[in-house]
Amino acid sequence: MTRLFNDPAAFADEALEGFTAAHRRWVRPVTGGVVRATATPAGQVAVVIGGGSGHYPAFSGLVGRGLAHGAAVGNVFASPSARQIHSVATAAHAGGGVLLMYGNYAGDVLHFGQAAERLAADGIETRTFAVADDISSAGPEESAKRRGIAGDLPVFKAAAAAAEQGLPLEEVLRVAERAGARTRSFGIAFSGCTLPGADHPLFTVPEARMAVGLGIHGEPGIGEEALPTADEAARLLVETLLKELPEDVADPAGQRAAVILNGLGSVKYEELFVVYRRVAALLGDAGVEIVDPEVGELVTSFDMAGISLTLTWLDDRLEELWRAPADTPAYRKGALDAAEPDLDRAPVTAAGQDTAVPAAPVVPAASDASRRAAGTVLAALDAVARVVDAHADELGRIDAVAGDGDHGIGMRRGSTAAHRAAADAHGLGAGAGTVLTRAADAWADKAGGTSGALWGTILRSLGTALGDRDAPDAARVAEGVTEASAAVRGLGGAEVGDKTMVDVLVPFADALAAATGEGLPLADAWDRAATTATAAAAGTADLLPRRGRARPHAEKSLGTPDAGAHSLALITRAVHGALLDHH
C-alpha cells in the first residue's frame, strides 16, 4: 500500500513538486507538468507525452533529450486536463509543431483531443497519437480499442528520436504509427494496488492465483489462473505475444524485437531477472533476435504486484530509433553531447516552482440579476460536492466491479474543486455564466479522466447558455442542459445504451425540456427530470458496457448500474434540493 502521503488529494501535486526539485538537470516545472530544462533546437517537433500520476517513471521521468520534450501530469490514475496539456505543449513548442502522445484511455483521448484543438486555434500545428498495445483488452479486429500500457515507452521513444533527427511533424507521426502497429504487450498480476489514502486495494487476487490481462489503473485481469513459477510466467507471456504478430511479420524466426519486461510496482528486480532469463531463452528458441532489452520498472501502477512483457518488432528504421541515445531522469541510453541550458526558462524556487507572480483574478462584468443567479449556482455546486462526498465510497465500489474503482475519488476531487472555484468567482462578483465556466475548468483540471472532461463540458455548456447578462429562466436552463447533453455525446461518442452517463443525461435533458415547455417552474420541472434520471440510472444495471475501461469486463458489470450514470442521478436530485432552497 501507499504509506507516505499528506493529504491524498494533494499527493500528485506534491510528488511532481518533489520530482522537479530532484531532477533540475533534466526538467523544469510548468503549469500542468514538466518540460525539458535543456534548450530544444528551433524548428524541432516537440513530442509531448502524458497521463495520470501513479505510473512513474511514466510520464514525467521520460522527459529529456532523446525522449519527450514535455509531459502533462494528471492526478492519480486520471488523465491531465486539456488546459494542463495545452500549457505543457505551449511551453515545449519550438516552432516545429507538437505531437501529443498518450495511452489509449477514454479520458486521455478526450483531454488530449481538446488540447490539440486549442493548440491548433493558437496557430500551433498539432497531431495526436494514442498507444494501444495491450492485447488482452481487445482482439486483433478491434486493436484500436486496446489500452496503452508498457508499450508506451518504445513508441514514445521512436517518435522522439525521429524528432531529434529533425524530421517534420507528419513524418514523426508516421514513425509513431509504425512503432505502434508493431508493438504488443501482455501482463499478469498477483495483487492489486492501493491508492494514497485508501484502506483497500482496487482489486484482489485469491491466494495462489494470478490475474491475467491486467490494466495499469487497477483494472482487474480478464481471467484468473493458478499461480505460476517464474518459468511458467515467462512461457505464458512469450507464447501469448508470439500468437499475434504484426501483419507484415509471418514468422518470428529471423525477426528482431525490442523487449521490455516491466515491473508494475512491487515485483523486485531480482524476480524480474529470474523471469527474463527464461523470456530470453524462449524468444531465442523462436528465432527472435533481442535488441537492447529493458528489464525494470518503466510503467508502474503504484504497488501492484505484477509484470508485463512488451515486444516491438523492429525493422532497420525502428531499430535505429530504438538504439538512439536518450538522457532523462529515469531512462538513459548511449551518450549525448553536453546540453545547452534553456536560458529562456523562468526562475524557480528551491522547491522547483516557477517564481512568476500570477495575475490577480478578474471576472467579466455581470448584471445584478446574473450575480443573484450566481448565488443559486453556487448553492447547487455546494450540494453537488456534498452529495458526491457522501457517496464517494459507494461510487468507487460500483466502479470497481468492472473498472478501476476510482470514480468516487475523481468525482470528489472534481466537485470539490469546482465548488471552490465557483465560490472564488462569486466572491469577485461574477455572474452565473462565469461562475459555471470557472467551475468547469477547475473540475476538469482536478478530476482529469473521462469524468473530468465530461463534467467540465457539462458545466461549460450550462455557463455559456446562462451567460452573465440576464437572470436565467427555466427555459434557458433547460436549453443549457440540452446543449450539454449534445456536447457530451459529441465529445465522448457514447449514445444511449452504451452504459455510460449518457444513459441518464439524455433522458434527463429531454424530460427537463418537456417539463419547462409545459410552463412548469424550474424547481418543479427539475424534480420531474431528476425522477426520470434516477430511473434511467437504475436501468443501466441491465446493460453491457460498450465503451470505457469497463468494456473488457463487460459481463462482470451486468446487474450493477454504471457509476457515472448513478453519480449523475444523485447530482440531479441534490441540485433539486438547492433549487427549492433558493426558490
Coordinates of C-alpha atoms in Angstrom, one line a residue:
M1 CA 0.0 0.0 0.0
T2 CA 1.0 3.7 -0.3
R3 CA 2.2 4.7 3.1
L4 CA 3.8 8.1 2.8
F5 CA 1.5 10.9 1.9
N6 CA -0.1 14.0 3.5
D7 CA -3.4 15.0 2.1
P8 CA -4.3 12.2 -0.5
A9 CA -5.9 14.9 -2.7
A10 CA -2.5 16.7 -2.9
F11 CA -0.4 13.6 -3.5
A12 CA 0.1 14.0 -7.2
D13 CA 1.0 17.7 -7.0
E14 CA 3.4 17.1 -4.1
A15 CA 5.0 14.2 -5.9
L16 CA 5.5 16.3 -9.0
E17 CA 7.0 19.1 -6.9
G18 CA 9.5 16.8 -5.3
F19 CA 10.3 15.2 -8.7
T20 CA 11.2 18.5 -10.3
A21 CA 13.2 19.6 -7.2
A22 CA 15.3 16.4 -7.5
H23 CA 15.8 16.5 -11.3
R24 CA 16.6 20.1 -12.3
R25 CA 19.3 18.9 -14.7
W26 CA 16.6 17.4 -16.9
V27 CA 13.3 19.1 -16.3
R28 CA 11.7 22.3 -15.2
P29 CA 8.1 22.8 -13.9
V30 CA 5.4 24.4 -15.9
T31 CA 1.7 24.6 -15.2
G32 CA 0.3 21.1 -15.7
G33 CA 3.6 19.2 -15.8
V34 CA 7.2 19.5 -16.8
V35 CA 9.3 20.3 -19.9
R36 CA 13.0 19.9 -20.7
A37 CA 15.4 22.0 -18.8
T38 CA 17.7 22.0 -21.8
A39 CA 17.2 24.0 -25.0
T40 CA 15.4 22.5 -27.9
P41 CA 16.7 23.4 -31.4
A42 CA 14.4 25.9 -33.2
G43 CA 12.0 24.2 -35.6
Q44 CA 12.2 20.7 -33.9
V45 CA 9.0 18.9 -33.4
A46 CA 8.0 18.8 -29.7
V47 CA 6.9 15.3 -28.5
V48 CA 4.6 15.9 -25.5
I49 CA 3.5 12.8 -23.6
G50 CA 1.2 12.5 -20.6
G51 CA -1.2 10.6 -18.4
G52 CA -2.2 10.2 -14.8
S53 CA 0.1 10.0 -11.8
G54 CA 0.9 6.7 -10.2
H55 CA 2.8 5.2 -13.2
Y56 CA 6.3 6.6 -12.6
P57 CA 8.7 6.7 -14.4
A58 CA 5.9 7.3 -16.9
F59 CA 5.4 10.1 -17.7
S60 CA 7.5 12.8 -16.1
G61 CA 10.5 10.6 -15.8
L62 CA 10.7 10.2 -19.6
V63 CA 11.3 13.9 -20.3
G64 CA 14.8 14.8 -21.6
R65 CA 16.9 14.7 -24.7
G66 CA 16.2 11.8 -26.9
L67 CA 12.8 11.3 -25.4
A68 CA 9.9 13.6 -24.6
H69 CA 10.1 17.3 -24.7
G70 CA 7.4 17.6 -22.1
A71 CA 4.9 15.6 -20.0
A72 CA 1.5 16.6 -18.9
V73 CA 0.8 15.0 -15.5
G74 CA -2.7 14.3 -14.3
N75 CA -4.0 13.4 -10.9
V76 CA -3.7 9.8 -9.6
F77 CA -4.8 7.4 -12.4
A78 CA -6.6 10.4 -14.1
S79 CA -5.6 12.0 -17.4
P80 CA -4.4 15.5 -17.3
S81 CA -6.9 18.2 -18.3
A82 CA -6.9 19.8 -21.7
R83 CA -5.8 23.0 -20.1
Q84 CA -2.8 21.3 -18.4
I85 CA -1.8 19.6 -21.7
H86 CA -2.1 22.9 -23.6
S87 CA 0.1 24.6 -21.1
V88 CA 2.8 22.0 -21.3
A89 CA 2.7 21.8 -25.1
T90 CA 2.9 25.5 -25.4
A91 CA 6.0 25.6 -23.2
A92 CA 7.6 22.8 -25.1
H93 CA 6.8 24.0 -28.6
A94 CA 9.9 25.1 -30.5
G95 CA 8.4 26.1 -33.8
G96 CA 8.1 22.7 -35.5
G97 CA 4.7 21.7 -34.2
V98 CA 3.6 19.3 -31.5
L99 CA 2.9 15.6 -31.4
L100 CA 0.8 14.7 -28.4
M101 CA 1.2 11.0 -27.3
Y102 CA -0.6 9.1 -24.6
G103 CA -2.1 5.7 -23.7
N104 CA -5.4 4.8 -25.3
Y105 CA -7.8 5.5 -22.5
A106 CA -11.1 7.4 -22.9
G107 CA -10.1 10.3 -20.6
D108 CA -6.8 10.8 -22.3
V109 CA -8.3 10.6 -25.7
L110 CA -10.8 13.3 -24.7
H111 CA -8.4 15.7 -23.0
F112 CA -5.6 15.4 -25.5
G113 CA -8.0 15.8 -28.3
Q114 CA -9.4 19.0 -26.8
A115 CA -5.9 20.3 -26.2
A116 CA -5.0 19.6 -29.8
E117 CA -7.9 21.8 -30.9
R118 CA -6.8 24.6 -28.6
L119 CA -3.2 24.4 -29.8
A120 CA -4.4 24.5 -33.4
A121 CA -6.5 27.5 -32.6
D122 CA -3.3 29.2 -31.3
G123 CA -1.7 28.5 -34.6
I124 CA 0.4 25.6 -33.4
E125 CA 0.3 22.6 -35.8
T126 CA -0.6 19.6 -33.7
R127 CA -1.1 15.9 -34.2
T128 CA -2.2 13.2 -31.7
F129 CA -1.3 9.5 -31.3
A130 CA -2.7 7.0 -28.8
V131 CA -0.6 3.9 -27.9
A132 CA -2.8 0.8 -27.9
D133 CA -0.5 -2.2 -27.2
D134 CA -2.4 -4.3 -24.6
I135 CA -3.6 -7.4 -26.5
S136 CA -5.7 -8.5 -23.6
S137 CA -8.1 -5.5 -23.8
A138 CA -9.4 -6.2 -27.3
G139 CA -9.0 -8.7 -30.1
P140 CA -6.9 -8.0 -33.3
E141 CA -10.0 -7.0 -35.2
E142 CA -10.6 -4.2 -32.6
S143 CA -7.0 -3.2 -32.0
A144 CA -7.8 0.5 -32.0
K145 CA -9.8 -0.1 -28.7
R146 CA -6.8 -1.6 -26.9
R147 CA -5.3 0.1 -23.8
G148 CA -1.8 1.6 -23.7
I149 CA 0.5 0.0 -21.1
A150 CA 4.3 -0.5 -21.1
G151 CA 4.3 -0.3 -24.9
D152 CA 4.2 3.5 -24.4
L153 CA 7.9 3.6 -23.9
P154 CA 9.2 2.2 -27.3
V155 CA 6.5 4.1 -29.2
F156 CA 7.3 7.4 -27.4
K157 CA 11.0 6.8 -28.0
A158 CA 10.7 6.1 -31.7
A159 CA 8.8 9.3 -32.3
A160 CA 11.0 11.4 -30.1
A161 CA 14.2 10.0 -31.7
A162 CA 12.7 10.9 -35.1
A163 CA 12.0 14.4 -33.9
E164 CA 15.6 14.7 -32.6
Q165 CA 16.7 13.9 -36.2
G166 CA 14.9 17.0 -37.4
L167 CA 12.0 15.2 -39.2
P168 CA 8.9 17.2 -39.9
L169 CA 5.7 16.7 -37.9
E170 CA 3.9 14.4 -40.4
E171 CA 7.0 12.1 -40.6
V172 CA 7.3 11.9 -36.8
L173 CA 3.7 10.9 -36.7
R174 CA 4.2 8.2 -39.3
V175 CA 7.1 6.8 -37.2
A176 CA 4.8 6.7 -34.1
E177 CA 2.2 4.9 -36.2
R178 CA 4.7 2.4 -37.5
A179 CA 6.1 1.7 -34.0
G180 CA 2.6 1.5 -32.5
A181 CA 1.5 -1.0 -35.2
R182 CA 4.4 -3.2 -34.3
T183 CA 4.1 -3.1 -30.5
R184 CA 2.3 -5.7 -28.4
S185 CA 2.1 -6.1 -24.6
F186 CA 0.6 -8.6 -22.2
G187 CA 0.6 -8.7 -18.4
I188 CA -0.2 -10.7 -15.3
A189 CA -0.8 -9.6 -11.6
F190 CA -0.7 -11.2 -8.2
S191 CA -2.3 -8.4 -6.3
G192 CA -3.9 -5.0 -6.9
C193 CA -2.7 -1.6 -6.0
T194 CA -3.8 0.7 -3.2
L195 CA -4.2 4.4 -3.8
P196 CA -3.0 7.0 -1.3
G197 CA -5.5 7.3 1.5
A198 CA -7.4 4.2 0.5
D199 CA -7.7 1.3 3.0
H200 CA -8.1 -1.5 0.5
P201 CA -6.7 -2.3 -3.0
L202 CA -8.6 -1.6 -6.2
F203 CA -8.9 -5.3 -6.8
T204 CA -7.7 -8.5 -5.1
V205 CA -6.5 -11.8 -6.4
P206 CA -7.2 -15.0 -4.5
E207 CA -4.4 -16.8 -2.7
A208 CA -2.3 -18.9 -5.0
R209 CA -3.9 -17.4 -8.1
M210 CA -2.9 -14.7 -10.6
A211 CA -4.9 -12.2 -12.7
V212 CA -4.3 -12.5 -16.5
G213 CA -4.5 -9.5 -18.7
L214 CA -4.3 -6.7 -16.2
G215 CA -4.6 -2.9 -16.7
I216 CA -2.3 -0.3 -15.3
H217 CA -5.1 1.6 -13.5
G218 CA -6.1 -1.1 -11.1
E219 CA -8.4 -2.8 -13.6
P220 CA -8.7 -6.5 -12.7
G221 CA -7.5 -9.0 -15.2
I222 CA -9.7 -10.6 -17.8
G223 CA -9.3 -14.0 -16.1
E224 CA -7.5 -15.9 -13.4
E225 CA -5.1 -18.9 -13.4
A226 CA -3.1 -20.8 -10.9
L227 CA 0.0 -19.0 -9.6
P228 CA 2.9 -20.0 -11.8
T229 CA 6.6 -20.5 -11.3
A230 CA 8.8 -17.9 -12.9
D231 CA 9.5 -20.1 -15.9
E232 CA 5.8 -20.7 -16.3
A233 CA 5.0 -17.0 -16.2
A234 CA 7.7 -16.4 -18.8
R235 CA 6.2 -19.0 -21.1
L236 CA 2.7 -17.6 -20.7
L237 CA 3.9 -14.1 -21.6
V238 CA 6.0 -15.1 -24.5
E239 CA 3.7 -17.7 -26.1
T240 CA 0.7 -15.2 -25.8
L241 CA 2.6 -12.5 -27.6
L242 CA 4.0 -14.8 -30.3
K243 CA 0.5 -15.8 -31.2
E244 CA -0.2 -12.3 -32.6
L245 CA 2.4 -10.9 -34.9
P246 CA 2.2 -7.7 -37.0
E247 CA 0.5 -8.1 -40.3
D248 CA 3.8 -7.9 -42.2
V249 CA 5.6 -10.5 -40.0
A250 CA 4.7 -14.0 -41.0
D251 CA 7.1 -15.9 -38.7
P252 CA 9.1 -14.7 -35.6
A253 CA 12.2 -16.6 -36.7
G254 CA 14.8 -14.2 -38.1
Q255 CA 13.0 -11.1 -36.7
R256 CA 14.4 -8.5 -34.4
A257 CA 12.5 -7.2 -31.4
A258 CA 12.9 -4.6 -28.7
V259 CA 11.9 -6.4 -25.5
I260 CA 10.7 -4.9 -22.2
L261 CA 10.0 -6.9 -19.1
N262 CA 8.2 -4.4 -17.0
G263 CA 7.6 -4.5 -13.2
L264 CA 4.4 -2.8 -12.1
G265 CA 5.4 -1.7 -8.7
S266 CA 6.2 -4.4 -6.1
V267 CA 7.9 -7.2 -8.1
K268 CA 11.5 -6.9 -7.2
Y269 CA 14.3 -6.6 -9.8
E270 CA 15.8 -9.9 -8.9
E271 CA 12.4 -11.6 -9.6
L272 CA 12.2 -9.8 -12.9
F273 CA 15.7 -11.1 -13.8
V274 CA 14.7 -14.7 -12.9
V275 CA 11.7 -14.3 -15.3
Y276 CA 13.7 -12.6 -18.0
R277 CA 16.3 -15.4 -18.2
R278 CA 13.5 -17.7 -19.4
V279 CA 11.9 -15.0 -21.6
A280 CA 15.3 -14.5 -23.4
A281 CA 15.7 -18.3 -23.9
L282 CA 12.2 -18.8 -25.2
L283 CA 12.5 -15.9 -27.7
G284 CA 15.8 -17.3 -28.8
D285 CA 14.3 -20.7 -29.3
A286 CA 11.7 -19.0 -31.6
G287 CA 14.5 -17.4 -33.6
V288 CA 13.9 -13.8 -32.3
E289 CA 17.0 -11.6 -32.1
I290 CA 16.6 -9.4 -29.0
V291 CA 17.7 -5.8 -29.4
D292 CA 18.7 -3.7 -26.3
P293 CA 16.3 -5.3 -23.8
E294 CA 15.0 -3.4 -20.8
V295 CA 14.2 -5.1 -17.5
G296 CA 12.8 -3.0 -14.7
E297 CA 10.1 -0.6 -13.7
L298 CA 9.1 1.5 -16.7
V299 CA 5.3 1.9 -16.5
T300 CA 4.1 1.1 -13.0
S301 CA 0.8 1.1 -11.1
F302 CA 1.7 2.2 -7.5
D303 CA 2.3 -1.0 -5.5
M304 CA 0.7 -3.5 -7.9
A305 CA 2.4 -6.9 -7.8
G306 CA 2.6 -7.7 -11.5
I307 CA 4.7 -7.8 -14.6
S308 CA 4.1 -7.3 -18.3
L309 CA 6.1 -8.2 -21.4
T310 CA 6.3 -5.9 -24.4
L311 CA 7.6 -6.8 -27.9
T312 CA 8.2 -4.1 -30.5
W313 CA 9.0 -5.9 -33.8
L314 CA 11.8 -3.9 -35.4
D315 CA 12.8 -3.0 -39.0
D316 CA 16.0 -1.2 -39.8
R317 CA 14.5 2.2 -39.2
L318 CA 12.8 1.3 -35.9
E319 CA 16.0 -0.4 -34.7
E320 CA 17.9 2.8 -35.4
L321 CA 15.4 4.8 -33.3
W322 CA 15.3 2.3 -30.5
R323 CA 19.1 2.3 -30.2
A324 CA 19.3 6.1 -30.4
P325 CA 20.7 7.8 -27.2
A326 CA 18.5 9.3 -24.6
D327 CA 19.0 11.2 -21.4
T328 CA 16.1 11.5 -19.0
P329 CA 15.7 11.2 -15.2
A330 CA 14.5 7.6 -15.5
Y331 CA 15.7 6.3 -18.8
R332 CA 19.2 6.7 -20.3
K333 CA 20.8 5.1 -23.3
G334 CA 24.1 5.8 -25.2
A335 CA 25.9 9.1 -25.0
L336 CA 25.0 12.7 -25.9
D337 CA 27.0 15.8 -26.2
A338 CA 26.8 18.3 -23.4
A339 CA 23.4 20.0 -23.3
E340 CA 22.7 23.7 -23.6
P341 CA 20.5 25.0 -20.8
D342 CA 17.3 26.7 -21.8
L343 CA 18.1 30.3 -20.9
D344 CA 14.6 31.4 -21.6
R345 CA 13.1 29.5 -18.7
A346 CA 11.6 31.3 -15.7
P347 CA 13.5 31.3 -12.4
V348 CA 12.4 28.6 -9.9
T349 CA 12.3 28.4 -6.2
A350 CA 14.2 25.9 -4.0
A351 CA 11.1 23.7 -4.3
G352 CA 11.3 23.8 -8.0
Q353 CA 8.3 26.1 -8.7
D354 CA 8.1 29.0 -11.1
T355 CA 8.6 32.3 -9.4
A356 CA 6.4 34.3 -11.8
V357 CA 3.7 36.1 -9.9
P358 CA 0.2 35.2 -11.3
A359 CA -2.0 37.9 -12.4
A360 CA -4.8 39.0 -10.0
P361 CA -8.0 37.1 -10.9
V362 CA -10.6 39.2 -12.7
V363 CA -14.1 38.4 -13.8
P364 CA -16.2 39.8 -16.7
A365 CA -18.8 42.4 -15.9
A366 CA -22.2 41.0 -14.9
S367 CA -25.7 42.3 -14.3
D368 CA -27.2 42.3 -10.8
A369 CA -29.7 39.7 -11.9
S370 CA -27.0 37.4 -13.1
R371 CA -25.0 37.9 -9.9
R372 CA -28.0 36.9 -7.9
A373 CA -28.5 33.8 -10.0
A374 CA -24.8 33.0 -9.4
G375 CA -25.7 32.6 -5.7
T376 CA -28.1 29.8 -6.7
V377 CA -25.5 28.2 -8.9
L378 CA -23.0 28.3 -6.0
A379 CA -25.6 26.6 -3.8
A380 CA -26.2 24.0 -6.4
L381 CA -22.5 23.3 -6.7
D382 CA -22.2 23.1 -2.9
A383 CA -25.0 20.5 -3.0
V384 CA -23.2 18.6 -5.7
A385 CA -19.9 18.5 -3.8
R386 CA -21.7 17.3 -0.6
V387 CA -23.7 14.5 -2.3
V388 CA -20.6 13.3 -4.1
D389 CA -18.5 13.3 -0.9
A390 CA -21.3 11.3 0.9
H391 CA -21.4 8.7 -1.8
A392 CA -17.8 8.6 -3.0
D393 CA -17.1 5.2 -1.4
E394 CA -20.3 3.7 -2.9
L395 CA -19.3 5.1 -6.4
G396 CA -15.9 3.6 -6.1
R397 CA -17.4 0.2 -5.2
I398 CA -19.7 0.3 -8.2
D399 CA -16.9 1.3 -10.5
A400 CA -14.6 -1.4 -9.2
V401 CA -17.0 -4.2 -10.4
A402 CA -15.7 -3.9 -13.9
G403 CA -13.4 -0.8 -13.9
D404 CA -10.6 0.7 -11.8
G405 CA -12.7 1.8 -8.8
D406 CA -11.6 5.5 -8.9
H407 CA -14.9 7.1 -10.0
G408 CA -15.7 8.3 -6.5
I409 CA -12.3 9.7 -5.9
G410 CA -12.3 11.5 -9.2
M411 CA -15.8 12.9 -8.7
R412 CA -14.9 14.1 -5.2
R413 CA -11.7 15.9 -6.5
G414 CA -13.6 17.5 -9.3
S415 CA -16.8 18.6 -7.5
T416 CA -14.8 20.0 -4.5
A417 CA -12.5 22.0 -6.8
A418 CA -15.5 23.2 -8.9
H419 CA -17.3 24.5 -5.7
R420 CA -14.1 26.2 -4.5
A421 CA -13.5 27.9 -7.9
A422 CA -17.2 28.9 -8.1
A423 CA -17.0 30.4 -4.6
D424 CA -13.9 32.4 -5.5
A425 CA -15.6 33.7 -8.7
H426 CA -18.8 34.6 -6.9
G427 CA -16.8 36.4 -4.3
L428 CA -15.4 38.6 -7.0
G429 CA -18.8 39.5 -8.3
A430 CA -19.1 37.1 -11.2
G431 CA -22.3 36.3 -13.0
A432 CA -23.9 32.9 -13.3
G433 CA -22.2 32.1 -16.6
T434 CA -18.7 32.9 -15.3
V435 CA -19.2 31.0 -12.0
L436 CA -20.1 27.9 -14.0
T437 CA -17.2 28.2 -16.5
R438 CA -14.7 28.7 -13.7
A439 CA -16.1 25.7 -12.0
A440 CA -15.9 23.8 -15.3
D441 CA -12.2 24.4 -15.7
A442 CA -11.5 23.5 -12.1
W443 CA -13.5 20.3 -12.3
A444 CA -11.6 19.2 -15.5
D445 CA -8.2 20.2 -14.0
K446 CA -8.5 18.4 -10.7
A447 CA -10.6 15.4 -11.7
G448 CA -9.0 14.6 -15.0
G449 CA -10.0 11.4 -16.6
T450 CA -13.2 10.9 -18.6
S451 CA -15.5 12.2 -15.9
G452 CA -13.4 15.4 -15.6
A453 CA -13.7 16.0 -19.3
L454 CA -17.4 15.3 -19.4
W455 CA -18.3 17.3 -16.3
G456 CA -16.2 20.2 -17.5
T457 CA -18.1 20.1 -20.7
I458 CA -21.5 20.0 -18.9
L459 CA -20.7 23.0 -16.7
R460 CA -19.2 25.0 -19.5
S461 CA -22.3 24.3 -21.7
L462 CA -24.5 25.5 -18.9
G463 CA -22.4 28.5 -18.3
T464 CA -22.4 29.5 -21.9
A465 CA -26.2 29.2 -22.1
L466 CA -26.8 31.2 -18.9
G467 CA -24.3 34.0 -19.6
D468 CA -23.7 37.0 -17.3
R469 CA -26.3 39.5 -18.5
D470 CA -29.8 38.3 -17.6
A471 CA -31.5 36.3 -14.9
P472 CA -31.8 32.8 -16.4
D473 CA -35.3 31.4 -16.7
A474 CA -36.4 27.8 -16.7
A475 CA -36.4 27.6 -20.5
R476 CA -32.8 28.8 -20.7
V477 CA -31.6 26.4 -18.1
A478 CA -33.3 23.6 -20.0
E479 CA -31.7 24.8 -23.2
G480 CA -28.3 24.7 -21.5
V481 CA -28.8 21.1 -20.2
T482 CA -29.9 20.1 -23.7
E483 CA -26.7 21.7 -25.2
A484 CA -24.7 19.9 -22.5
S485 CA -26.2 16.6 -23.5
A486 CA -25.3 17.1 -27.1
A487 CA -21.8 18.3 -26.2
V488 CA -21.1 15.2 -24.1
R489 CA -22.3 12.9 -26.8
G490 CA -20.2 14.7 -29.4
L491 CA -17.1 14.7 -27.2
G492 CA -17.2 11.1 -25.9
G493 CA -19.0 9.5 -28.8
A494 CA -21.3 7.5 -26.5
E495 CA -25.0 7.1 -27.1
V496 CA -27.9 5.8 -25.1
G497 CA -27.4 2.1 -24.5
D498 CA -23.6 2.2 -24.1
K499 CA -23.9 2.0 -20.3
T500 CA -22.4 5.5 -19.6
M501 CA -23.6 8.7 -18.0
V502 CA -25.3 9.4 -21.4
D503 CA -28.0 6.9 -20.5
V504 CA -29.0 9.3 -17.7
L505 CA -28.1 12.7 -19.3
V506 CA -30.2 12.3 -22.4
P507 CA -33.5 11.3 -20.7
F508 CA -32.9 13.9 -18.0
A509 CA -32.4 16.7 -20.6
D510 CA -35.4 15.5 -22.6
A511 CA -37.6 15.4 -19.5
L512 CA -36.5 18.9 -18.3
A513 CA -37.1 20.4 -21.8
A514 CA -40.6 18.8 -21.9
A515 CA -41.5 20.0 -18.4
T516 CA -40.3 23.6 -18.9
G517 CA -42.1 23.5 -22.3
E518 CA -45.3 22.8 -20.4
G519 CA -44.7 26.0 -18.4
L520 CA -43.6 24.4 -15.1
P521 CA -41.4 26.4 -12.8
L522 CA -37.7 25.4 -12.8
A523 CA -37.8 23.6 -9.4
D524 CA -40.9 21.6 -10.4
A525 CA -39.5 20.8 -13.9
W526 CA -36.2 19.8 -12.4
D527 CA -37.9 17.5 -9.9
R528 CA -39.7 15.6 -12.7
A529 CA -36.5 15.3 -14.7
A530 CA -34.5 14.1 -11.6
T531 CA -37.0 11.3 -11.1
T532 CA -36.5 10.3 -14.7
A533 CA -32.7 10.4 -14.2
T534 CA -33.0 8.1 -11.1
A535 CA -35.0 5.5 -13.0
A536 CA -32.6 5.7 -16.0
A537 CA -29.6 5.2 -13.8
A538 CA -31.1 2.1 -12.2
G539 CA -31.8 0.8 -15.7
T540 CA -28.1 0.8 -16.6
A541 CA -27.7 -2.3 -14.4
D542 CA -29.3 -4.3 -17.3
L543 CA -26.9 -3.1 -19.9
L544 CA -23.4 -4.3 -21.0
P545 CA -20.8 -1.5 -21.4
R546 CA -19.6 -0.8 -24.9
R547 CA -17.2 2.0 -24.0
G548 CA -14.6 2.9 -21.4
R549 CA -12.4 0.8 -19.1
A550 CA -15.3 -1.4 -18.1
R551 CA -15.7 -2.7 -21.7
P552 CA -13.1 -5.6 -21.4
H553 CA -15.0 -6.8 -18.3
A554 CA -18.5 -6.3 -19.7
E555 CA -20.1 -9.5 -18.2
K556 CA -18.9 -8.6 -14.7
S557 CA -20.9 -5.3 -14.8
L558 CA -24.2 -7.0 -15.6
G559 CA -26.6 -6.3 -12.6
T560 CA -24.6 -3.3 -11.5
P561 CA -25.5 0.3 -12.6
D562 CA -22.9 2.4 -14.3
A563 CA -21.0 4.5 -11.8
G564 CA -21.1 7.6 -14.0
A565 CA -24.8 7.3 -14.6
H566 CA -25.5 6.7 -10.9
S567 CA -23.5 9.7 -9.8
L568 CA -25.3 11.9 -12.3
A569 CA -28.7 10.8 -11.0
L570 CA -27.5 11.6 -7.4
I571 CA -26.4 15.0 -8.5
T572 CA -29.6 15.9 -10.3
R573 CA -31.6 15.1 -7.1
A574 CA -29.2 17.1 -4.9
V575 CA -29.4 20.1 -7.2
H576 CA -33.2 20.0 -6.9
G577 CA -32.8 20.5 -3.2
A578 CA -30.7 23.6 -3.8
L579 CA -33.3 25.0 -6.2
L580 CA -36.0 24.5 -3.6
D581 CA -33.9 26.4 -1.0
H582 CA -33.3 29.3 -3.4
H583 CA -36.7 29.4 -5.0

